[in-house]
Coordinates of C-alpha atoms and ligand atoms in Angstrom, one line a residue:
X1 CA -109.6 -26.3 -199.7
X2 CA -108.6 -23.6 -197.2
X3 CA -104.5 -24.7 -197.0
X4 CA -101.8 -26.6 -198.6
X5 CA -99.3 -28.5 -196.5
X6 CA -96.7 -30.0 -198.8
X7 CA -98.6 -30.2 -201.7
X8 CA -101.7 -31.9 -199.7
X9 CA -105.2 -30.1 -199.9
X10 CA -106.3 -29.4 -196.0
X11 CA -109.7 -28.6 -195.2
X12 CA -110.6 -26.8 -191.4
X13 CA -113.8 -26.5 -189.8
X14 CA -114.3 -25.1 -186.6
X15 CA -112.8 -23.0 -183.8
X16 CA -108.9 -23.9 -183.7
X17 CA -108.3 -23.6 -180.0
X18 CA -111.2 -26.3 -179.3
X19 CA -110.2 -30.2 -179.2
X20 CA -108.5 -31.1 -182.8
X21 CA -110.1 -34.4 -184.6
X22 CA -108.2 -35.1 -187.9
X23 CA -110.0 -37.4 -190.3
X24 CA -108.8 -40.0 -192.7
X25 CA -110.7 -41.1 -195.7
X26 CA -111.1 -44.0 -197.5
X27 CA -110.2 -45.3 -200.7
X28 CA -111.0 -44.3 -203.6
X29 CA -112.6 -41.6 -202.1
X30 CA -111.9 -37.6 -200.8
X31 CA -112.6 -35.6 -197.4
X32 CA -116.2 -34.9 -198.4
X33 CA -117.0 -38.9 -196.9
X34 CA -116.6 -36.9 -193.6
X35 CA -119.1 -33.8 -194.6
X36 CA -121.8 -35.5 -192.2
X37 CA -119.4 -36.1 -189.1
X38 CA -118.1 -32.4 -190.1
X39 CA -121.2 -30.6 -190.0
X40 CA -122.2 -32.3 -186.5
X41 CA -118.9 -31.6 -184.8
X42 CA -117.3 -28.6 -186.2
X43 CA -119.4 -26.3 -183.2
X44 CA -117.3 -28.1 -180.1
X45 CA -114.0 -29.6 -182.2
X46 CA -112.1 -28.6 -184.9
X47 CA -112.1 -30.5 -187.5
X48 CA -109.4 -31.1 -189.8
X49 CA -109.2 -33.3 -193.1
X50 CA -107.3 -33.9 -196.1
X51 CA -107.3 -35.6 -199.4
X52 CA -104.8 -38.2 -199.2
X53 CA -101.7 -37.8 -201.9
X54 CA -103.0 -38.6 -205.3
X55 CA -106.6 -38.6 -204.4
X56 CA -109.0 -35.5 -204.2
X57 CA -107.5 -32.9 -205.3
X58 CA -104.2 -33.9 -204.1
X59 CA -101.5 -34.0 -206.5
X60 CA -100.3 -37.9 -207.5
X61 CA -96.9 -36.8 -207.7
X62 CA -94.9 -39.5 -208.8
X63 CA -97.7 -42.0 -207.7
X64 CA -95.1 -43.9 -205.7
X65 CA -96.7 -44.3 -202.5
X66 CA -96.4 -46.6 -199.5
X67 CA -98.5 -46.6 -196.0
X68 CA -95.2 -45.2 -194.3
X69 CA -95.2 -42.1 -197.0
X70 CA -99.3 -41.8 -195.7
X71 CA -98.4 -41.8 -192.6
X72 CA -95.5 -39.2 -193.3
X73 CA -98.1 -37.1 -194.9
X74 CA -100.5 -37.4 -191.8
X75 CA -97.8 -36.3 -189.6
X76 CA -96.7 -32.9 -191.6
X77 CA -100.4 -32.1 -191.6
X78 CA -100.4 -32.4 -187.2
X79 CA -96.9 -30.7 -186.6
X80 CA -97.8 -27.9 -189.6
X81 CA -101.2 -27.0 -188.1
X82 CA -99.7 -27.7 -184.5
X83 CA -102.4 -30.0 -183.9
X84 CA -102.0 -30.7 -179.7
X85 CA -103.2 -34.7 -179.2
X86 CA -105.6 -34.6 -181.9
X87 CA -108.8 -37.8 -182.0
X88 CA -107.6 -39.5 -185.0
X89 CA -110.5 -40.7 -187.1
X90 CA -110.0 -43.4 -190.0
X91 CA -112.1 -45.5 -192.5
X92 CA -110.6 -48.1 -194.3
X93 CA -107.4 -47.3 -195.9
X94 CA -107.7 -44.6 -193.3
X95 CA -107.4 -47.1 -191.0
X96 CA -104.6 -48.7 -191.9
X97 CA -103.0 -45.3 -191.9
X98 CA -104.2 -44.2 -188.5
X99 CA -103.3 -47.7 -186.9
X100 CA -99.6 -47.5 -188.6
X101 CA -99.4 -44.4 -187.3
X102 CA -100.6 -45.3 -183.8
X103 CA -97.8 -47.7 -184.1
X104 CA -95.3 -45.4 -185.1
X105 CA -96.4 -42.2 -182.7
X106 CA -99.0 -43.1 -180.2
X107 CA -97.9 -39.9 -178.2
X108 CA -99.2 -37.7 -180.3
X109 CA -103.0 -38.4 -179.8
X110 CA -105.3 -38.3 -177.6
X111 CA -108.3 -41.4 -178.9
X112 CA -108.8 -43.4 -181.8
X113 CA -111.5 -43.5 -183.9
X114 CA -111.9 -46.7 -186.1
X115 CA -114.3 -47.2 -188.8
X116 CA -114.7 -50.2 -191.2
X117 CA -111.2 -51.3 -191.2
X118 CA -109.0 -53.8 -190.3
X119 CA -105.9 -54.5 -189.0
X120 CA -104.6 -58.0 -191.1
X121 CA -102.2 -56.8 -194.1
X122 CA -103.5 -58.0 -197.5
X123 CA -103.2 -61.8 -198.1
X124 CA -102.0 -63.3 -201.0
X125 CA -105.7 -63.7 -202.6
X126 CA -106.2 -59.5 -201.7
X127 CA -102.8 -58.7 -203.1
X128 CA -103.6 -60.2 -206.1
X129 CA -106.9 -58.7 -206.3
X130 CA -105.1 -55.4 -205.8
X131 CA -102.9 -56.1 -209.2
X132 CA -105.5 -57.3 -211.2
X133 CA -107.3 -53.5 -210.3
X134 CA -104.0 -51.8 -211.5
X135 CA -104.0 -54.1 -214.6
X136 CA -108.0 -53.0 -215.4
X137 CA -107.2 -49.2 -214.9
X138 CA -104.4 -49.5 -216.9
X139 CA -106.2 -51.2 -220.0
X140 CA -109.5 -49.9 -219.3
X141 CA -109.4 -46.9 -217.8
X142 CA -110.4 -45.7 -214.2
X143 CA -114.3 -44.9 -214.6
X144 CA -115.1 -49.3 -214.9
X145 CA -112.8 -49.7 -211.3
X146 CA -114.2 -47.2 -209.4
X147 CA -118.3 -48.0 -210.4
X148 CA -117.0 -51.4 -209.0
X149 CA -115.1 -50.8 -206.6
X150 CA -117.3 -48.0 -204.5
X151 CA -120.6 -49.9 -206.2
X152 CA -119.1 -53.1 -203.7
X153 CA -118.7 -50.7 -200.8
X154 CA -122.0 -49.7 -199.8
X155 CA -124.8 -51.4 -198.6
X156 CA -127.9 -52.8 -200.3
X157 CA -130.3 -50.1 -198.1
X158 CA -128.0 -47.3 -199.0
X159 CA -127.9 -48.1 -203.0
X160 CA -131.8 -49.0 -203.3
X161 CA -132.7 -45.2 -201.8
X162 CA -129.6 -43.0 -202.6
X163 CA -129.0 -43.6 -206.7
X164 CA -127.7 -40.4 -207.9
X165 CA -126.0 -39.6 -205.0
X166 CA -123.6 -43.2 -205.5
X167 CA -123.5 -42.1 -209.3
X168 CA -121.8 -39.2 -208.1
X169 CA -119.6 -40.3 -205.7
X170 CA -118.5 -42.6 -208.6
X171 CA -118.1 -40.0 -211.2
X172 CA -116.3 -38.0 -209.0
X173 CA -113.8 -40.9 -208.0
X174 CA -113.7 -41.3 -211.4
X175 CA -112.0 -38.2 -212.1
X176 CA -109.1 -38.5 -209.9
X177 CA -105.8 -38.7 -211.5
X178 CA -105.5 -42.6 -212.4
X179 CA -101.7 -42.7 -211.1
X180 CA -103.0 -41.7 -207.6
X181 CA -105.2 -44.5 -207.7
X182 CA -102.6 -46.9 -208.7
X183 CA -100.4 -45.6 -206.2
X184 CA -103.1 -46.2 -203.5
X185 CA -103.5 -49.7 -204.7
X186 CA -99.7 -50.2 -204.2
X187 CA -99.5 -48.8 -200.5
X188 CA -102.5 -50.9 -199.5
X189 CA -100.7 -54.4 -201.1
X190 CA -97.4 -53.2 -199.3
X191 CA -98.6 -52.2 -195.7
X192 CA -97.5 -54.1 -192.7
X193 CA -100.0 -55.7 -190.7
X194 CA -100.3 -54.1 -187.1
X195 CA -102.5 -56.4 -185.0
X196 CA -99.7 -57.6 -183.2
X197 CA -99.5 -53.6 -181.8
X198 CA -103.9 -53.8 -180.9
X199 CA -102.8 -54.7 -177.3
X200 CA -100.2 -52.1 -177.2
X201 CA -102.7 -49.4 -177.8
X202 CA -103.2 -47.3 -175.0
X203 CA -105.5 -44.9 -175.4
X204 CA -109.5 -44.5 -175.5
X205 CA -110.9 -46.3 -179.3
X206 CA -114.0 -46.5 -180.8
X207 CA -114.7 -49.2 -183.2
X208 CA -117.5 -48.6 -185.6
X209 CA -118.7 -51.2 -188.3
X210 CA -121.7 -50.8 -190.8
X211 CA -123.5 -54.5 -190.0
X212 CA -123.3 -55.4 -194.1
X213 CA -120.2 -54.5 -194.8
X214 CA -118.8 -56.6 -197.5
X215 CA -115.0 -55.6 -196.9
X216 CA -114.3 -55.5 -193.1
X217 CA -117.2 -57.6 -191.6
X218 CA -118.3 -57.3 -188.4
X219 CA -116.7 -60.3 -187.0
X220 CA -113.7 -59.1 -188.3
X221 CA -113.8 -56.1 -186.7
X222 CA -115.4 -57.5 -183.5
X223 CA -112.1 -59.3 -183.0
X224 CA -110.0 -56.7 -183.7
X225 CA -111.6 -54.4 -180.9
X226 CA -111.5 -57.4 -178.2
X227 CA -107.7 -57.0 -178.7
X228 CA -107.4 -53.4 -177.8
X229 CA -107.9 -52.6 -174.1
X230 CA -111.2 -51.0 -173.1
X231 CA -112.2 -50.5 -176.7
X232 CA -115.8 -49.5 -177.4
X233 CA -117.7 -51.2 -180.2
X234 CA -120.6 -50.2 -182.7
X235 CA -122.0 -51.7 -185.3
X236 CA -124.1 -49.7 -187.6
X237 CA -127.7 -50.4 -188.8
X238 CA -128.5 -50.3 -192.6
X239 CA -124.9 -49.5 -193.7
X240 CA -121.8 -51.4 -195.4
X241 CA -118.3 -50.1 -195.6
X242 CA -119.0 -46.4 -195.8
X243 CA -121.0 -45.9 -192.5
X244 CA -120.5 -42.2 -192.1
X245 CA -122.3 -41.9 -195.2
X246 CA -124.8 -44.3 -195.1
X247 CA -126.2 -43.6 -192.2
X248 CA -124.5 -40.8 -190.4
X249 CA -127.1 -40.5 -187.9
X250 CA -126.0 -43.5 -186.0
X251 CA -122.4 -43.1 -186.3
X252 CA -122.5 -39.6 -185.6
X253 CA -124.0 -40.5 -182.2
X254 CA -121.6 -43.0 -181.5
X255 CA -118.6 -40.6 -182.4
X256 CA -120.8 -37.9 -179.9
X257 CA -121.3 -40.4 -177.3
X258 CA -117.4 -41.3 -177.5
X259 CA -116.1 -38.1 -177.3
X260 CA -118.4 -36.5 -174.5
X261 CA -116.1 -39.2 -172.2
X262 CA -112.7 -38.4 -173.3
Ligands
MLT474 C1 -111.3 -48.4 -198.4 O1 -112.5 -48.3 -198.3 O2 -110.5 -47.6 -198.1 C2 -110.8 -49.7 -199.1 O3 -111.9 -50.5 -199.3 C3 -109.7 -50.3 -198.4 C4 -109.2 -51.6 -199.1 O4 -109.4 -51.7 -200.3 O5 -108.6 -52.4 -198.5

Protein backbone atom coordinates (compact mmCIF):
# COMPACT_ATOMS: atom_id res chain seq x y z
CA UNK A 1 0.00 0.00 0.00
CA UNK A 2 1.67 3.39 -0.67
CA UNK A 3 -1.56 5.75 0.83
CA UNK A 4 -4.57 5.78 2.90
CA UNK A 5 -7.58 7.71 1.85
CA UNK A 6 -10.23 7.42 4.60
CA UNK A 7 -9.22 4.42 5.94
CA UNK A 8 -8.98 2.76 2.29
CA UNK A 9 -5.55 1.11 1.20
CA UNK A 10 -4.49 2.88 -2.27
CA UNK A 11 -2.00 1.51 -4.40
CA UNK A 12 -0.08 3.88 -7.40
CA UNK A 13 1.85 2.84 -10.24
CA UNK A 14 3.22 5.04 -12.62
CA UNK A 15 4.10 8.63 -13.51
CA UNK A 16 1.16 10.86 -11.91
CA UNK A 17 0.92 13.61 -14.56
CA UNK A 18 0.33 10.74 -17.36
CA UNK A 19 -3.49 9.70 -18.16
CA UNK A 20 -5.12 8.33 -14.66
CA UNK A 21 -6.85 4.67 -14.93
CA UNK A 22 -8.42 3.71 -11.49
CA UNK A 23 -9.23 0.06 -11.18
CA UNK A 24 -12.07 -1.74 -9.35
CA UNK A 25 -11.80 -5.30 -8.25
CA UNK A 26 -13.97 -7.89 -7.88
CA UNK A 27 -15.47 -9.81 -5.17
CA UNK A 28 -14.14 -11.52 -2.96
CA UNK A 29 -10.98 -10.45 -4.14
CA UNK A 30 -8.10 -7.35 -3.63
CA UNK A 31 -6.20 -4.98 -6.13
CA UNK A 32 -3.53 -7.69 -6.90
CA UNK A 33 -6.46 -9.09 -9.74
CA UNK A 34 -5.16 -6.08 -11.61
CA UNK A 35 -1.16 -6.85 -11.18
CA UNK A 36 -1.14 -8.03 -14.93
CA UNK A 37 -3.08 -4.94 -16.45
CA UNK A 38 -0.68 -2.93 -13.92
CA UNK A 39 2.57 -4.08 -14.99
CA UNK A 40 1.57 -3.52 -18.74
CA UNK A 41 0.29 -0.04 -18.30
CA UNK A 42 1.95 1.59 -15.52
CA UNK A 43 4.92 2.98 -18.30
CA UNK A 44 2.18 5.39 -20.31
CA UNK A 45 -0.83 5.75 -17.39
CA UNK A 46 -0.97 5.90 -13.92
CA UNK A 47 -2.48 3.50 -12.42
CA UNK A 48 -4.37 3.66 -9.39
CA UNK A 49 -6.26 0.86 -7.25
CA UNK A 50 -7.72 0.14 -4.05
CA UNK A 51 -9.06 -2.55 -1.91
CA UNK A 52 -12.56 -1.97 -1.58
CA UNK A 53 -13.87 -1.31 2.29
CA UNK A 54 -13.72 -4.52 4.17
CA UNK A 55 -11.74 -6.37 1.66
CA UNK A 56 -7.82 -6.52 1.22
CA UNK A 57 -6.45 -4.86 3.64
CA UNK A 58 -9.15 -2.44 3.94
CA UNK A 59 -10.63 -2.07 7.23
CA UNK A 60 -14.55 -3.66 7.45
CA UNK A 61 -15.53 -1.03 9.70
CA UNK A 62 -18.84 -1.57 10.73
CA UNK A 63 -19.40 -3.96 7.68
CA UNK A 64 -22.45 -1.92 6.88
CA UNK A 65 -21.98 -1.30 3.29
CA UNK A 66 -24.15 -0.40 0.31
CA UNK A 67 -23.16 0.18 -3.52
CA UNK A 68 -23.83 3.99 -2.87
CA UNK A 69 -21.19 3.88 0.19
CA UNK A 70 -18.70 2.03 -2.72
CA UNK A 71 -19.24 4.44 -4.84
CA UNK A 72 -18.64 7.17 -2.03
CA UNK A 73 -15.46 5.49 -1.44
CA UNK A 74 -14.47 5.56 -5.22
CA UNK A 75 -15.11 9.16 -5.31
CA UNK A 76 -12.81 10.33 -2.15
CA UNK A 77 -10.11 8.23 -3.71
CA UNK A 78 -10.49 10.59 -7.40
CA UNK A 79 -11.03 14.09 -5.67
CA UNK A 80 -8.14 13.04 -2.79
CA UNK A 81 -5.51 12.09 -5.49
CA UNK A 82 -7.04 14.82 -7.86
CA UNK A 83 -7.44 12.32 -10.41
CA UNK A 84 -8.44 14.69 -13.78
CA UNK A 85 -11.08 12.32 -16.02
CA UNK A 86 -9.57 9.17 -14.97
CA UNK A 87 -10.48 5.51 -17.46
CA UNK A 88 -12.50 3.80 -14.88
CA UNK A 89 -11.85 0.02 -15.04
CA UNK A 90 -14.26 -2.50 -13.24
CA UNK A 91 -14.84 -6.37 -12.83
CA UNK A 92 -17.76 -7.65 -11.47
CA UNK A 93 -18.84 -6.02 -8.29
CA UNK A 94 -16.46 -3.45 -9.69
CA UNK A 95 -18.78 -3.06 -12.17
CA UNK A 96 -21.62 -2.52 -10.58
CA UNK A 97 -19.68 0.16 -8.75
CA UNK A 98 -18.18 1.86 -11.77
CA UNK A 99 -21.66 1.73 -13.65
CA UNK A 100 -23.51 3.33 -10.42
CA UNK A 101 -21.04 5.68 -10.42
CA UNK A 102 -21.29 6.47 -14.10
CA UNK A 103 -24.81 7.04 -13.25
CA UNK A 104 -24.19 9.21 -10.43
CA UNK A 105 -20.99 11.40 -12.05
CA UNK A 106 -20.42 10.70 -15.61
CA UNK A 107 -18.45 14.05 -15.77
CA UNK A 108 -15.80 12.94 -14.04
CA UNK A 109 -14.27 10.41 -16.55
CA UNK A 110 -13.06 10.19 -19.47
CA UNK A 111 -13.90 5.99 -20.80
CA UNK A 112 -15.24 3.06 -19.32
CA UNK A 113 -13.75 0.00 -18.95
CA UNK A 114 -16.12 -3.03 -18.32
CA UNK A 115 -15.15 -6.44 -17.46
CA UNK A 116 -17.32 -9.53 -16.65
CA UNK A 117 -20.18 -7.67 -15.22
CA UNK A 118 -23.53 -6.87 -15.63
CA UNK A 119 -25.83 -4.34 -15.36
CA UNK A 120 -29.42 -6.30 -14.02
CA UNK A 121 -29.68 -5.95 -10.04
CA UNK A 122 -29.80 -9.30 -8.28
CA UNK A 123 -33.15 -11.20 -8.75
CA UNK A 124 -34.97 -12.80 -6.30
CA UNK A 125 -33.23 -16.37 -6.95
CA UNK A 126 -29.48 -14.26 -6.65
CA UNK A 127 -30.66 -12.43 -3.51
CA UNK A 128 -31.31 -15.40 -2.01
CA UNK A 129 -28.27 -17.00 -2.97
CA UNK A 130 -26.54 -13.97 -1.54
CA UNK A 131 -28.25 -14.88 2.14
CA UNK A 132 -27.69 -18.26 2.10
CA UNK A 133 -23.62 -17.17 1.63
CA UNK A 134 -23.99 -14.91 4.74
CA UNK A 135 -25.82 -17.78 6.51
CA UNK A 136 -22.70 -20.39 5.55
CA UNK A 137 -19.90 -17.79 6.65
CA UNK A 138 -21.67 -17.24 9.58
CA UNK A 139 -22.01 -21.03 10.72
CA UNK A 140 -19.15 -22.24 8.97
CA UNK A 141 -16.69 -19.90 8.62
CA UNK A 142 -15.33 -17.93 5.59
CA UNK A 143 -12.42 -20.40 4.23
CA UNK A 144 -15.61 -23.15 2.70
CA UNK A 145 -17.38 -19.69 0.87
CA UNK A 146 -14.56 -18.33 -0.63
CA UNK A 147 -12.92 -22.11 -2.13
CA UNK A 148 -16.56 -22.03 -3.65
CA UNK A 149 -17.15 -19.07 -4.51
CA UNK A 150 -13.67 -17.93 -6.41
CA UNK A 151 -13.45 -22.02 -7.30
CA UNK A 152 -16.98 -21.03 -9.52
CA UNK A 153 -15.21 -18.04 -10.94
CA UNK A 154 -12.66 -19.14 -13.13
CA UNK A 155 -12.56 -21.12 -15.96
CA UNK A 156 -11.95 -24.81 -16.54
CA UNK A 157 -8.43 -23.93 -18.77
CA UNK A 158 -7.36 -21.70 -16.03
CA UNK A 159 -7.96 -24.23 -12.99
CA UNK A 160 -6.59 -27.48 -14.90
CA UNK A 161 -3.00 -25.43 -15.43
CA UNK A 162 -2.81 -22.76 -12.59
CA UNK A 163 -3.46 -25.03 -9.17
CA UNK A 164 -1.55 -23.39 -6.55
CA UNK A 165 -1.90 -20.21 -7.81
CA UNK A 166 -6.15 -20.61 -7.31
CA UNK A 167 -5.22 -22.21 -3.83
CA UNK A 168 -3.76 -19.08 -3.10
CA UNK A 169 -5.99 -16.68 -4.26
CA UNK A 170 -8.43 -18.69 -2.08
CA UNK A 171 -6.37 -18.66 1.02
CA UNK A 172 -5.73 -15.33 0.74
CA UNK A 173 -9.59 -14.35 0.27
CA UNK A 174 -9.86 -16.47 3.02
CA UNK A 175 -8.23 -14.34 5.32
CA UNK A 176 -10.16 -11.23 4.84
CA UNK A 177 -12.02 -10.02 7.74
CA UNK A 178 -15.50 -12.18 7.53
CA UNK A 179 -17.61 -8.93 8.29
CA UNK A 180 -16.25 -7.31 5.11
CA UNK A 181 -17.33 -10.11 3.19
CA UNK A 182 -20.77 -10.09 4.60
CA UNK A 183 -20.98 -6.57 4.09
CA UNK A 184 -20.05 -7.01 0.37
CA UNK A 185 -22.66 -9.64 0.11
CA UNK A 186 -25.23 -7.09 1.39
CA UNK A 187 -24.25 -4.11 -1.01
CA UNK A 188 -24.42 -6.47 -4.03
CA UNK A 189 -28.22 -7.86 -2.88
CA UNK A 190 -29.15 -4.04 -2.25
CA UNK A 191 -27.75 -2.32 -5.56
CA UNK A 192 -30.06 -0.71 -7.97
CA UNK A 193 -30.09 -1.94 -11.35
CA UNK A 194 -28.67 0.65 -14.00
CA UNK A 195 -29.40 -0.66 -17.43
CA UNK A 196 -32.01 1.75 -17.85
CA UNK A 197 -28.85 4.48 -17.75
CA UNK A 198 -26.66 2.02 -20.69
CA UNK A 199 -28.05 4.39 -23.38
CA UNK A 200 -27.33 7.46 -21.35
CA UNK A 201 -23.71 6.65 -21.36
CA UNK A 202 -21.78 8.89 -23.22
CA UNK A 203 -18.41 8.27 -23.33
CA UNK A 204 -15.94 5.74 -25.12
CA UNK A 205 -16.59 1.72 -23.21
CA UNK A 206 -14.92 -1.29 -23.66
CA UNK A 207 -16.76 -4.40 -22.80
CA UNK A 208 -14.58 -7.38 -22.12
CA UNK A 209 -16.10 -10.97 -21.30
CA UNK A 210 -14.03 -14.28 -20.59
CA UNK A 211 -16.10 -16.71 -23.28
CA UNK A 212 -16.80 -19.39 -20.11
CA UNK A 213 -17.80 -17.25 -17.72
CA UNK A 214 -20.29 -18.91 -15.41
CA UNK A 215 -21.50 -15.54 -13.72
CA UNK A 216 -21.92 -12.84 -16.44
CA UNK A 217 -22.10 -14.88 -19.76
CA UNK A 218 -21.36 -13.55 -22.81
CA UNK A 219 -24.75 -13.07 -24.06
CA UNK A 220 -25.44 -11.31 -21.14
CA UNK A 221 -22.90 -9.06 -21.61
CA UNK A 222 -23.28 -8.94 -25.39
CA UNK A 223 -26.58 -7.24 -24.67
CA UNK A 224 -25.55 -5.00 -22.34
CA UNK A 225 -22.92 -3.44 -24.67
CA UNK A 226 -25.47 -3.15 -27.73
CA UNK A 227 -27.25 -0.78 -25.38
CA UNK A 228 -24.43 1.70 -24.85
CA UNK A 229 -23.59 3.83 -27.82
CA UNK A 230 -20.43 2.95 -29.84
CA UNK A 231 -19.39 0.38 -27.29
CA UNK A 232 -16.56 -1.86 -28.19
CA UNK A 233 -16.90 -5.64 -27.34
CA UNK A 234 -14.40 -8.53 -26.47
CA UNK A 235 -14.77 -11.74 -25.50
CA UNK A 236 -11.84 -13.48 -24.11
CA UNK A 237 -10.38 -16.92 -25.07
CA UNK A 238 -9.76 -19.65 -22.39
CA UNK A 239 -11.03 -17.45 -19.48
CA UNK A 240 -14.30 -17.24 -17.12
CA UNK A 241 -15.21 -14.43 -14.81
CA UNK A 242 -11.69 -13.31 -13.89
CA UNK A 243 -10.26 -12.54 -17.43
CA UNK A 244 -7.50 -10.24 -16.35
CA UNK A 245 -6.16 -13.07 -14.68
CA UNK A 246 -6.70 -15.82 -16.74
CA UNK A 247 -5.45 -14.75 -19.56
CA UNK A 248 -4.13 -11.29 -19.37
CA UNK A 249 -2.52 -11.43 -22.63
CA UNK A 250 -5.71 -11.02 -24.45
CA UNK A 251 -7.35 -8.52 -22.28
CA UNK A 252 -4.37 -6.57 -21.81
CA UNK A 253 -4.38 -6.04 -25.70
CA UNK A 254 -7.85 -5.20 -25.86
CA UNK A 255 -7.45 -2.55 -22.84
CA UNK A 256 -4.10 -1.37 -25.11
CA UNK A 257 -5.99 -1.30 -28.30
CA UNK A 258 -8.82 0.73 -26.47
CA UNK A 259 -6.92 3.25 -25.03
CA UNK A 260 -4.39 4.02 -27.93
CA UNK A 261 -7.98 5.62 -29.45
CA UNK A 262 -9.14 7.66 -26.65
C1 LIG B 1 -17.52 -10.62 -8.49
O1 LIG B 1 -16.72 -11.27 -9.18
O2 LIG B 1 -17.29 -9.47 -8.12
C2 LIG B 1 -18.79 -11.30 -8.07
O3 LIG B 1 -18.94 -12.48 -8.77
C3 LIG B 1 -20.00 -10.44 -8.28
C4 LIG B 1 -21.26 -11.10 -7.85
O4 LIG B 1 -21.25 -12.02 -7.03
O5 LIG B 1 -22.32 -10.68 -8.33
Amino acid sequence: MNLTVKDLAVFTNGNPNKKPIIFVHGFPLDHFMWDKQVEFLSDDFYCVRYDIRGLGVSPAGDGQFTMESFVDDLESVIDELKLNKPVLCGLSMGGYISLRALERMQDKFSAVILCDTRSESDNNEGKLKRAAGIKRINTEGLAPFTKDFITNCYGEHYKQNNKTDLEKRIIKSSQFDPAGVKGSLLAMLGRNDTSEFLGRINIPALIICGEDDALTSPAVMKSMAEKINGSEFVIIKNSGHLSPIENPEEVNKAIGDFLKKL
